[in-house]
Every structure is written in C-alpha cells, then in structure tokens.
C-alpha cells in the first residue's frame, strides 16, 4: 500500500486551470485528511456535478474542481472521499423498488418495455455519472485507471469501497474494448518517456540498465505494446520477443548482451519471453490474448520464415506450492532412490536431509551432485504442479499457465535451470516452461480448456508426470 501511495503522489494531473476557467470561483479548500465537518462540501460538489447545470463547460469545470481536490488529499482524506461516493451516491433503492412494482403490474408489452428501460436506468448508481465526467478532462482516463489501482488496495481493508471499485471497473471495461486499442512496435527510436515506462513496468525480467533495454530492442528482438487513444504515452500491456533458431530454454542466454545478433530473416522461431501488464488499475480487464494474436499476425507478415511461436515462461507459484505440499508430508512425492540421493547430496541424514534441505540451502545450483539429485524429482513435481494443482474449480493454480492455456497454447517443454536468477530460483527452483502456440490448434485448444478444463500437454510433460 505504501509503495502505491508513493506512486500516486507523482500523479501529474493539474486541473486548477480548468476549474477556474471562465472566472469560476468554485473551489474546494479541504484539509488533507478531509475532517468530518468538511465532508458536506464534498457532497455538495458531487451533487452539483450530477445536476449538470450550465452545460458541458460548467460540468467539466466542476469535475476538474472535484478531481483537483481529491488529488490534494492524503490517504485518509481520499478514503473518506471515496466512502462518500460509496455510501451516498449509490443506487436509489426506493426508485428501483417502484420500477420493479411498475413492471410487474404492467398489463401490456409496450408498457412493460417502458418500465424495463426505467428499471435499467434506476439500477445504475449515481456515482457512475460522476466517474464518466472525468473522461472529458485531460488525462482523465489515466486518472481513473490509477484511481482504480488505489481503490483495489483500499477495498482489501474496507469492504464498503468494493462497490465503487466494481463500478469503476465496469466503466473501464467499456472504454478499453480491444477495438479501441492500438498495437505499436517500440524501438530504440521510440520516445524516451515511453521507453522509461517500459523499463519501469517490466514485471517478469527486470531491465537493469539502458544497455539492457537497448539489447531487448536489437534487430533480432521485437517489443510490442497496446495503447489507448486517451492514454497515448502509456503502454497498457507489452510483450518482448526474441527471434531465434529452435525453441529457447534459458532466459539468461536469451538476454545476454554479449551474444551475437541474429539476422531476423534467418530465424525460424519467435519466443515470447516476457508479457507485462503496465497498468495496475486495469487488472481483470483482459486483452493479453488479443495482444499475442496480433503480434503473431504482425510477425508472420514481416518475417514469413518464422515457423514456431512459443513462450519461455516462469512458473511463479511452484516453490510456494512445493513447500506447502512438502509440509503436508505426502510420502508418495519421492521415490526411495531419490530420497537416498537427496540425503547424500545434502550431506544430512534422517528427517533433516532431503529435498527441502537442499532447496532452502539455496546454493545447490552450483553443486553438480545436488543438481543431479534434484533434477528428476523437481521436473516431475513441476509437471504435476502445472497440470494438477488447481484453484477452486478447474483453473490451474499457476496464473501464467492459466493465461497461456486460455489463449489456446499447449504445455510443450519443461526447461531445467532455465532461469537461475535470484527471482527464478525463489519462485520456481530455476525452471521455466515453453508454451507452444501452434496456429492450427489454437482455437481447438482454447475451446477444450475453456469448455472442459482440458489441459493440452506434450509427450514430454506426460512422461515427466509418470516419472
């Protein structure tokens, strides 16, 4: 929460000029923590926005006044402001009840249709009108995206704010339909401000320096992002692609700045090695699957020699799942020969020796005997985690697996020590997985997964599960 609030302090929306345009003296002089005696001023301004008196220009000025006042509040003041929205500007339940009664008592279809329209209108909370008014302000859409990110954090601590967060999500869903989005390829010649945001938002493999970023934009690399016309300088989601020969199995090799550059025309495989959502406030508004499909189409058009499209993906929940599974004491997890080899490699005997001892020790990756002892059981358990560990219902526990399976990919290959970075070791014991996007099977795989929960896997994954 603290990190988010620090980021919010840097919001650059300045709407004072708009609020004061035309000689308007409408201002809200609020204390940062919005004490109780000032809440009535906020309610009055909110009601003025709803009444829409004076036309669109006046409505824009009032919305700017309200937004600027909100930006100048501290965390406690903002929470109080949003609770006013939640508690005082929701649905008029009395009007809803009356509309339902009118609908039920109507005696002909035309009258029923009229009351149905009225019911829909009355079911919409008053705050929805207020939220939409920010759309007319410069950076208003970005303001609402960041506001939802803040609301998502606050709602975890105060459930009364969940209704406002849900309403705001509904507004954003309608505005961020994929039909409105623009796919751009970013290069080293793209605006520095946009490239800085790519470096900031990269969530899978952090960008360490400008030279690291430049390497990811080299001639045998591609970086594509979705943008919204009302947020032209803010990437929404982006994907990083490496053009290689054969399916990549190690991300350190893929990101090696000293590796020779490959002629893109000679590459036969496109590896999607990082997909990052750039806007926390758009969580749950999915357009990642459309991004991949559009990028594949763009790559095939420019580089017809590409035959294989696959990912090199992390398994971010594997170690957590493994630790919990080990704590449950499942005696069938390891074979007898594996237990003995692990005890020998860990240098300990009895209950303390074994798999968890080596993993917790952390430096096993540099010890050949330990790597040899760990490889078979960890690869088998990783295959089990990916295909059998589930959330409530049939959705895989691993969020990256769910994402790619939803898009129609196949679990293709597990890669031993595919990411030996500190993060890779902590999250997935160094392993990575390739998801294969076989173009002729994407729709079929998607339907099998979404319809029956079927996970399409390669023969390698099947063999690993059997041990």
Coordinates of C-alpha atoms in Angstrom, one line a residue:
X1 CA 0.0 0.0 0.0
X2 CA 2.8 2.4 0.9
X3 CA 4.5 1.9 -2.5
X4 CA 1.3 2.6 -4.3
X5 CA 0.7 5.8 -2.3
X6 CA 4.2 7.0 -3.1
X7 CA 3.5 6.4 -6.8
X8 CA 0.2 8.2 -6.6
X9 CA 1.9 11.3 -5.2
X10 CA 3.6 11.6 -8.5
X11 CA 0.3 11.9 -10.5
X12 CA 0.8 14.9 -12.8
X13 CA -2.9 15.8 -13.3
X14 CA -3.3 19.6 -12.7
X15 CA -6.8 20.7 -13.3
X16 CA -6.8 24.0 -11.5
X17 CA -6.7 26.0 -14.7
X18 CA -9.8 24.1 -16.0
X19 CA -11.6 24.5 -12.7
X20 CA -11.0 28.3 -12.7
X21 CA -11.8 28.8 -16.4
X22 CA -14.4 31.4 -17.3
X23 CA -14.0 33.2 -14.0
X24 CA -15.4 30.4 -11.9
X25 CA -14.7 30.8 -8.2
X26 CA -15.9 27.2 -7.4
X27 CA -13.1 25.8 -5.2
X28 CA -12.9 23.2 -2.5
X29 CA -10.5 24.2 0.2
X30 CA -10.2 21.0 2.1
X31 CA -7.7 19.8 4.7
X32 CA -5.6 16.9 3.5
X33 CA -7.3 14.4 5.9
X34 CA -10.8 15.6 5.0
X35 CA -12.2 16.0 8.5
X36 CA -15.9 15.2 9.1
X37 CA -17.0 18.8 9.1
X38 CA -15.8 19.3 5.5
X39 CA -17.5 16.2 4.1
X40 CA -20.6 18.2 3.4
X41 CA -18.6 20.4 1.0
X42 CA -17.7 17.3 -1.0
X43 CA -21.3 16.1 -1.1
X44 CA -22.5 19.5 -2.3
X45 CA -19.9 19.5 -5.1
X46 CA -20.8 15.9 -6.1
X47 CA -24.5 16.8 -6.3
X48 CA -23.6 19.9 -8.4
X49 CA -21.8 17.6 -10.8
X50 CA -24.8 15.4 -11.0
X51 CA -27.2 18.2 -11.7
X52 CA -25.2 19.3 -14.8
X53 CA -26.4 22.9 -14.6
X54 CA -24.8 25.4 -17.0
X55 CA -23.9 22.9 -19.8
X56 CA -20.9 20.8 -20.7
X57 CA -18.2 23.5 -19.9
X58 CA -19.6 24.1 -16.4
X59 CA -19.8 20.3 -15.8
X60 CA -16.2 20.0 -16.9
X61 CA -15.1 22.8 -14.5
X62 CA -17.0 21.2 -11.6
X63 CA -15.4 17.8 -12.4
X64 CA -11.9 19.4 -12.5
X65 CA -12.6 21.1 -9.2
X66 CA -13.6 17.8 -7.6
X67 CA -10.6 15.9 -9.1
X68 CA -8.1 18.5 -8.1
X69 CA -9.5 18.5 -4.5
X70 CA -9.2 14.7 -4.4
X71 CA -5.6 14.8 -5.6
X72 CA -4.6 17.1 -2.8
X73 CA -5.9 14.8 -0.1
X74 CA -3.8 12.4 1.9
X75 CA -4.5 8.7 2.2
X76 CA -7.0 9.1 5.0
X77 CA -8.7 12.0 3.2
X78 CA -9.0 10.0 0.0
X79 CA -10.6 7.1 1.8
X80 CA -13.2 9.4 3.4
X81 CA -13.9 10.9 0.0
X82 CA -14.4 7.5 -1.6
X83 CA -16.6 6.4 1.2
X84 CA -18.9 9.3 0.5
X85 CA -19.1 8.0 -3.1
X86 CA -19.9 4.5 -1.8
X87 CA -22.5 5.4 0.8
X88 CA -24.2 8.5 -0.5
X89 CA -24.1 8.1 -4.3
X90 CA -25.2 4.6 -4.9
X91 CA -28.5 3.2 -6.3
X92 CA -31.8 4.8 -5.3
X93 CA -33.3 1.6 -3.9
X94 CA -36.7 3.2 -3.4
X95 CA -36.8 4.1 -7.1
X96 CA -35.7 0.6 -8.0
X97 CA -38.5 -1.0 -5.9
X98 CA -41.0 1.3 -7.6
X99 CA -39.8 0.4 -11.1
X100 CA -40.0 -3.3 -10.3
X101 CA -43.5 -2.9 -9.0
X102 CA -44.5 -0.9 -12.1
X103 CA -43.0 -3.5 -14.3
X104 CA -44.7 -6.4 -12.6
X105 CA -48.1 -4.6 -12.6
X106 CA -48.0 -3.5 -16.3
X107 CA -50.7 -5.1 -18.4
X108 CA -49.3 -4.8 -21.9
X109 CA -45.9 -5.4 -23.5
X110 CA -45.3 -1.8 -24.6
X111 CA -45.8 -0.6 -21.0
X112 CA -43.6 -3.3 -19.7
X113 CA -40.8 -2.3 -22.1
X114 CA -41.1 1.2 -20.9
X115 CA -40.8 0.2 -17.2
X116 CA -37.9 -2.2 -18.1
X117 CA -36.0 0.8 -19.5
X118 CA -36.8 2.8 -16.4
X119 CA -35.6 -0.1 -14.2
X120 CA -32.3 -0.3 -16.0
X121 CA -31.8 3.4 -15.6
X122 CA -32.6 3.4 -11.9
X123 CA -30.3 0.4 -11.3
X124 CA -27.3 2.5 -12.3
X125 CA -25.6 4.1 -9.3
X126 CA -25.4 7.9 -9.3
X127 CA -21.6 7.8 -9.0
X128 CA -21.3 6.2 -12.4
X129 CA -22.3 9.6 -13.9
X130 CA -19.6 11.3 -11.8
X131 CA -16.9 8.8 -12.9
X132 CA -17.8 9.3 -16.6
X133 CA -17.4 13.0 -16.3
X134 CA -13.7 12.7 -15.8
X135 CA -13.4 11.3 -19.3
X136 CA -13.7 14.9 -20.6
X137 CA -10.6 16.1 -18.7
X138 CA -7.1 15.9 -19.9
X139 CA -5.6 12.6 -18.7
X140 CA -9.0 11.8 -17.2
X141 CA -8.9 8.2 -18.3
X142 CA -5.4 7.7 -16.8
X143 CA -6.7 9.3 -13.6
X144 CA -9.5 6.8 -13.4
X145 CA -7.1 3.9 -14.1
X146 CA -4.8 4.9 -11.3
X147 CA -7.8 5.6 -9.1
X148 CA -9.0 2.0 -9.5
X149 CA -5.5 0.8 -8.6
X150 CA -5.8 2.7 -5.4
X151 CA -9.3 1.5 -4.8
X152 CA -8.3 -2.1 -5.2
X153 CA -5.8 -1.7 -2.3
X154 CA -8.2 0.2 -0.1
X155 CA -11.1 -2.3 -0.7
X156 CA -9.0 -5.1 0.8
X157 CA -9.1 -3.2 4.1
X158 CA -12.6 -1.7 3.8
X159 CA -15.2 -3.8 2.0
X160 CA -17.6 -0.8 1.7
X161 CA -15.3 0.5 -1.1
X162 CA -15.7 -2.6 -3.2
X163 CA -18.9 -1.3 -4.9
X164 CA -17.0 1.8 -6.1
X165 CA -14.1 -0.3 -7.4
X166 CA -16.6 -2.6 -9.2
X167 CA -18.4 0.4 -10.8
X168 CA -15.1 1.8 -11.9
X169 CA -14.1 -1.5 -13.4
X170 CA -17.3 -1.6 -15.4
X171 CA -16.6 1.9 -16.8
X172 CA -13.1 0.9 -17.8
X173 CA -14.2 -2.3 -19.4
X174 CA -16.4 -0.4 -21.8
X175 CA -13.6 2.1 -22.6
X176 CA -10.8 -0.4 -23.0
X177 CA -12.5 -2.7 -25.5
X178 CA -9.8 -4.2 -27.8
X179 CA -11.4 -2.5 -30.8
X180 CA -10.2 0.9 -29.4
X181 CA -6.6 -0.3 -28.7
X182 CA -3.6 0.4 -31.0
X183 CA -0.7 -2.1 -31.4
X184 CA 2.7 -0.4 -31.7
X185 CA 6.1 -1.8 -32.2
X186 CA 8.6 0.1 -29.9
X187 CA 12.2 0.6 -31.0
X188 CA 15.3 2.4 -29.7
X189 CA 14.0 5.4 -31.7
X190 CA 10.7 5.5 -29.7
X191 CA 10.2 8.4 -27.3
X192 CA 12.4 8.1 -24.3
X193 CA 9.5 8.8 -22.0
X194 CA 7.7 5.7 -23.3
X195 CA 10.9 3.6 -23.1
X196 CA 11.4 4.7 -19.5
X197 CA 7.9 3.4 -18.7
X198 CA 8.7 0.0 -20.3
X199 CA 11.7 -0.3 -18.0
X200 CA 9.6 0.7 -15.0
X201 CA 6.7 -1.6 -15.8
X202 CA 8.6 -4.7 -16.8
X203 CA 7.4 -7.3 -14.3
X204 CA 8.9 -10.6 -15.5
X205 CA 12.6 -10.0 -16.1
X206 CA 13.6 -6.6 -14.7
X207 CA 15.5 -4.2 -17.0
X208 CA 18.8 -3.5 -15.4
X209 CA 20.2 -0.6 -17.5
X210 CA 19.8 1.4 -20.7
X211 CA 22.1 -1.1 -22.4
X212 CA 19.9 -3.9 -21.2
X213 CA 16.9 -2.2 -22.7
X214 CA 18.7 -1.4 -25.9
X215 CA 19.6 -5.1 -26.2
X216 CA 15.9 -6.0 -25.9
X217 CA 15.2 -3.7 -28.9
X218 CA 18.0 -5.0 -31.1
X219 CA 17.4 -6.2 -34.7
X220 CA 16.8 -9.8 -33.6
X221 CA 14.3 -8.6 -30.9
X222 CA 10.8 -7.2 -31.0
X223 CA 8.8 -5.3 -28.4
X224 CA 5.1 -4.6 -29.0
X225 CA 2.6 -2.8 -26.8
X226 CA -1.1 -1.9 -26.7
X227 CA -2.0 1.8 -26.3
X228 CA -5.4 3.6 -25.8
X229 CA -6.1 6.8 -27.7
X230 CA -6.9 8.6 -24.5
X231 CA -3.6 7.4 -23.0
X232 CA -1.2 7.7 -26.0
X233 CA 2.0 7.7 -24.0
X234 CA 1.1 5.0 -21.5
X235 CA 1.6 1.3 -22.5
X236 CA -1.2 -0.9 -21.3
X237 CA 0.4 -4.3 -21.8
X238 CA 3.5 -5.2 -23.7
X239 CA 5.3 -8.3 -24.9
X240 CA 9.0 -8.9 -25.6
X241 CA 10.0 -11.3 -28.4
X242 CA 13.3 -12.9 -29.3
X243 CA 13.9 -14.1 -32.8
X244 CA 16.0 -17.3 -32.6
X245 CA 16.6 -20.7 -34.2
X246 CA 14.9 -23.5 -32.3
X247 CA 13.0 -23.3 -29.0
X248 CA 14.9 -21.3 -26.4
X249 CA 15.4 -23.0 -23.0
X250 CA 17.4 -20.4 -20.9
X251 CA 16.5 -16.8 -20.3
X252 CA 20.0 -15.8 -19.3
X253 CA 21.2 -16.9 -22.7
X254 CA 18.3 -15.1 -24.3
X255 CA 19.1 -11.8 -22.5
X256 CA 22.9 -12.0 -22.8
X257 CA 24.1 -8.6 -24.1
X258 CA 27.3 -10.1 -25.5
X259 CA 25.5 -12.8 -27.6
X260 CA 25.9 -12.3 -31.3
X261 CA 23.0 -10.8 -33.2
X262 CA 21.0 -13.0 -35.4
X263 CA 19.7 -12.0 -38.8
X264 CA 15.9 -11.8 -38.3
X265 CA 15.4 -13.3 -41.8
X266 CA 17.3 -16.4 -40.7
X267 CA 15.3 -17.0 -37.6
X268 CA 12.7 -19.8 -37.5
X269 CA 11.2 -19.2 -34.1
X270 CA 9.7 -16.3 -32.2
X271 CA 10.0 -16.7 -28.4
X272 CA 7.7 -14.6 -26.2
X273 CA 9.8 -14.3 -23.1
X274 CA 8.1 -11.5 -21.2
X275 CA 4.5 -10.2 -21.0
X276 CA 3.8 -7.4 -18.6
X277 CA 0.6 -5.6 -17.6
X278 CA 1.7 -2.0 -17.3
X279 CA -1.4 -0.5 -15.5
X280 CA -2.4 -2.0 -12.1
X281 CA -5.8 -0.3 -12.5
X282 CA -6.7 -2.5 -15.5
X283 CA -6.3 -5.7 -13.6
X284 CA -9.0 -8.2 -14.5
X285 CA -9.6 -6.4 -17.9
X286 CA -8.1 -8.9 -20.2
X287 CA -6.6 -8.1 -23.6
X288 CA -3.4 -10.1 -23.3
X289 CA -4.7 -12.9 -25.6
X290 CA -5.5 -10.3 -28.3
X291 CA -2.0 -8.9 -27.9
X292 CA -0.4 -12.2 -28.6
X293 CA -2.6 -13.0 -31.6
X294 CA -2.0 -9.5 -33.1
X295 CA 1.8 -9.8 -32.6
X296 CA 1.9 -13.3 -34.2
X297 CA 0.0 -11.9 -37.2
X298 CA 2.4 -8.9 -37.4
X299 CA 5.5 -11.1 -37.1
X300 CA 4.2 -13.6 -39.8
X301 CA 3.6 -10.7 -42.2
X302 CA 7.1 -9.2 -41.7
X303 CA 9.0 -12.4 -41.3
X304 CA 7.3 -15.2 -43.2
X305 CA 10.2 -17.6 -42.4
X306 CA 9.0 -17.9 -38.8
X307 CA 7.5 -21.4 -38.3
X308 CA 7.3 -21.7 -34.5
X309 CA 5.7 -19.4 -31.9
X310 CA 6.3 -20.2 -28.3
X311 CA 7.0 -18.7 -24.9
X312 CA 9.7 -19.1 -22.4
X313 CA 7.7 -18.6 -19.2
X314 CA 8.2 -18.7 -15.5
X315 CA 6.2 -20.8 -13.0
X316 CA 5.8 -18.2 -10.3
X317 CA 3.9 -20.3 -7.8
X318 CA 5.8 -23.5 -8.0
X319 CA 8.1 -23.1 -4.9
X320 CA 5.2 -22.0 -2.8
X321 CA 3.1 -25.0 -3.8
X322 CA 6.0 -27.3 -3.3
X323 CA 6.8 -26.0 0.2
X324 CA 3.1 -26.5 1.1
X325 CA 3.0 -29.9 -0.4
X326 CA 6.2 -31.0 1.4
X327 CA 4.7 -29.6 4.7
X328 CA 1.7 -31.9 4.2
X329 CA 4.1 -34.9 4.3
X330 CA 3.0 -36.8 1.2
X331 CA 5.1 -40.0 1.3
X332 CA 4.4 -40.6 -2.4
X333 CA 6.2 -37.4 -3.6
X334 CA 9.6 -39.0 -3.9
X335 CA 10.9 -42.4 -4.9
X336 CA 13.1 -44.3 -2.5
X337 CA 16.2 -44.0 -4.7
X338 CA 15.5 -40.2 -5.0
X339 CA 15.3 -39.8 -1.2
X340 CA 18.6 -41.5 -0.7
X341 CA 20.3 -39.4 -3.4
X342 CA 18.9 -36.2 -1.9
X343 CA 20.1 -37.1 1.6
X344 CA 23.6 -37.8 0.2
X345 CA 23.7 -34.6 -1.7
X346 CA 22.5 -32.5 1.2
X347 CA 25.1 -34.1 3.5
X348 CA 22.5 -34.8 6.1
X349 CA 20.8 -38.0 7.2
X350 CA 17.4 -38.7 8.7
X351 CA 14.4 -36.4 8.7
X352 CA 16.5 -33.3 8.1
X353 CA 18.2 -34.5 4.9
X354 CA 16.5 -34.3 1.6
X355 CA 14.6 -32.1 -0.9
X356 CA 13.7 -29.2 1.3
X357 CA 17.1 -29.0 2.9
X358 CA 18.8 -28.6 -0.5
X359 CA 16.2 -26.1 -1.8
X360 CA 16.4 -24.0 1.4
X361 CA 20.2 -24.0 1.3
X362 CA 20.0 -22.0 -1.9
X363 CA 23.5 -22.7 -3.3
X364 CA 22.7 -26.1 -4.7
X365 CA 22.7 -24.8 -8.3
X366 CA 26.5 -24.5 -8.1
X367 CA 26.9 -28.1 -6.9
X368 CA 26.8 -30.8 -9.6
X369 CA 25.9 -33.6 -7.2
X370 CA 23.0 -31.6 -5.8
X371 CA 21.7 -30.7 -9.3
X372 CA 21.8 -34.3 -10.4
X373 CA 19.9 -35.4 -7.3
X374 CA 17.3 -32.7 -7.6
X375 CA 16.6 -32.8 -11.4
X376 CA 14.4 -35.8 -11.7
X377 CA 12.1 -35.2 -8.7
X378 CA 11.8 -31.4 -9.3
X379 CA 11.0 -31.9 -13.0
X380 CA 8.3 -34.5 -12.1
X381 CA 6.8 -32.3 -9.4
X382 CA 6.8 -29.3 -11.7
X383 CA 4.8 -31.2 -14.2
X384 CA 2.4 -32.3 -11.5
X385 CA 2.1 -28.7 -10.3
X386 CA 1.3 -27.3 -13.7
X387 CA -1.2 -30.0 -14.6
X388 CA -2.8 -31.0 -11.3
X389 CA -2.6 -28.1 -8.8
X390 CA -5.9 -26.1 -9.1
X391 CA -7.6 -23.2 -7.6
X392 CA -11.2 -23.6 -6.7
X393 CA -12.9 -25.2 -9.6
X394 CA -10.8 -26.4 -12.6
X395 CA -8.5 -23.4 -13.1
X396 CA -4.8 -24.1 -12.7
X397 CA -3.1 -22.7 -9.7
X398 CA -0.3 -21.3 -11.8
X399 CA -1.5 -17.9 -13.2
X400 CA 0.9 -17.9 -16.2
X401 CA -0.3 -21.4 -17.1
X402 CA -4.0 -20.2 -17.0
X403 CA -3.2 -17.2 -19.2
X404 CA -1.5 -19.2 -22.0
X405 CA -3.9 -22.2 -21.8
X406 CA -6.8 -19.7 -22.1
X407 CA -5.2 -18.4 -25.2
X408 CA -5.0 -21.8 -26.8
X409 CA -1.4 -22.7 -26.2
X410 CA 0.0 -26.2 -25.4
X411 CA 2.3 -27.1 -22.5
X412 CA 5.3 -28.1 -24.6
X413 CA 8.6 -28.4 -22.6
X414 CA 10.0 -28.0 -19.1
X415 CA 13.4 -26.5 -19.0
X416 CA 15.8 -27.4 -16.2
X417 CA 17.7 -24.4 -14.8
X418 CA 16.1 -22.1 -17.4
X419 CA 16.3 -19.1 -15.1
X420 CA 18.9 -19.1 -12.4
X421 CA 18.4 -15.5 -11.3
X422 CA 17.6 -14.9 -7.7
X423 CA 13.9 -14.4 -8.6
X424 CA 13.8 -17.5 -10.8
X425 CA 15.3 -19.7 -8.1
X426 CA 13.0 -18.3 -5.4
X427 CA 9.8 -18.7 -7.5
X428 CA 10.3 -21.9 -9.5
X429 CA 13.6 -23.5 -8.4
X430 CA 15.1 -22.2 -11.6
X431 CA 12.8 -24.0 -14.0
X432 CA 10.9 -22.5 -17.0
X433 CA 8.4 -23.8 -19.4
X434 CA 7.7 -23.4 -23.1
X435 CA 4.1 -22.9 -24.1
X436 CA 3.7 -23.6 -27.8
X437 CA 1.2 -21.6 -30.0
X438 CA 0.6 -23.9 -32.9
X439 CA -1.6 -21.7 -35.1
X440 CA -3.7 -24.5 -36.5
X441 CA -4.6 -25.8 -33.0
X442 CA -5.1 -22.5 -31.0
X443 CA -8.9 -22.3 -31.3
X444 CA -9.3 -26.1 -30.6
X445 CA -7.1 -25.9 -27.6
X446 CA -8.9 -22.8 -26.3
X447 CA -12.3 -24.4 -26.6
X448 CA -11.1 -27.6 -24.9
X449 CA -9.6 -25.6 -22.0
X450 CA -12.4 -23.1 -21.5
X451 CA -15.2 -25.6 -22.1
X452 CA -14.0 -28.8 -20.3
X453 CA -10.9 -27.6 -18.4
X454 CA -8.7 -29.8 -20.5
X455 CA -5.0 -29.0 -20.4
X456 CA -3.3 -29.9 -23.6
X457 CA 0.2 -31.2 -23.0
X458 CA 3.1 -32.6 -25.0
X459 CA 4.6 -36.1 -24.7
X460 CA 7.5 -34.6 -22.6
X461 CA 5.2 -33.3 -20.0
X462 CA 3.2 -36.5 -19.9
X463 CA 6.4 -38.6 -19.5
X464 CA 7.7 -36.3 -16.7
X465 CA 4.4 -36.7 -14.7
X466 CA 4.8 -40.5 -14.8
X467 CA 8.3 -40.3 -13.6

